[in-house]
Amino acid sequence: MAKQIGYSKKVMDHFMNPKNVGIMENPDGYGKVGNPVCGDLMEIFIKVKDDIIEDIKFKTFGCGSAIATSSMVTELAKGKNIDEALKITRNDVADELDGLPPQKMHCSNLAADALQEAIKDYKKKKK
Ligand code: FES
């Protein structure tokens, strides 16, 4: 069997076949964050109905781990109540992916932070 070189199978799956990639016209919430460690960028768009995230898309200029973690974050957030989705942490994302190499943990910040920004944006607009 090939020796695992740092990335779990789930990370590779989400990297090769990322879910919810794209942009959204007129999203209900939009979040954009830059990663202070590497300078990469992440954008998340959400459509919300009755406080449930009905649809979600992401666009990133990040590395493979950023792609895999955003794909996972969008999968975790879809169908959730916004307050539940707000509690998704980068550790949840990394756990769901069966771990990330330590030097790549900063990449998972992007996805979780952009999701939080998008939800905050939605809440601000709703007021
Ligand atoms: Fe920048 Fe991973 S190296 S997001």
PDB file of C-alpha atoms in Angstrom, residues 21 49 52 57 65-66 68 83 91-92 94 97 100 104 114 121 123:
ATOM      1  CA  VAL A  21     -17.188  25.807  -5.920  1.00  0.00           C
ATOM      2  CA  LYS A  49     -34.106  31.093   4.103  1.00  0.00           C
ATOM      3  CA  ILE A  52     -31.262  28.039   7.328  1.00  0.00           C
ATOM      4  CA  LYS A  57     -20.542  28.601  -2.628  1.00  0.00           C
ATOM      5  CA  SER A  65      -5.662  22.366   1.793  1.00  0.00           C
ATOM      6  CA  ALA A  66      -7.656  25.589   1.551  1.00  0.00           C
ATOM      7  CA  ALA A  68     -10.307  20.849   0.701  1.00  0.00           C
ATOM      8  CA  ASP A  83     -26.349  30.073  14.592  1.00  0.00           C
ATOM      9  CA  ASN A  91     -10.831  22.197  14.301  1.00  0.00           C
ATOM     10  CA  ASP A  92     -14.230  20.737  13.375  1.00  0.00           C
ATOM     11  CA  ALA A  94      -9.859  19.469  10.220  1.00  0.00           C
ATOM     12  CA  LEU A  97     -11.159  15.672   7.078  1.00  0.00           C
ATOM     13  CA  LEU A 100      -4.423  18.184   8.379  1.00  0.00           C
ATOM     14  CA  LYS A 104      -1.312  23.362   6.993  1.00  0.00           C
ATOM     15  CA  ALA A 114     -15.001  33.353   5.688  1.00  0.00           C
ATOM     16  CA  ASP A 121     -22.918  39.957   6.896  1.00  0.00           C
ATOM     17  CA  LYS A 123     -27.240  39.147  10.150  1.00  0.00           C
TER      18      LYS A 123
END
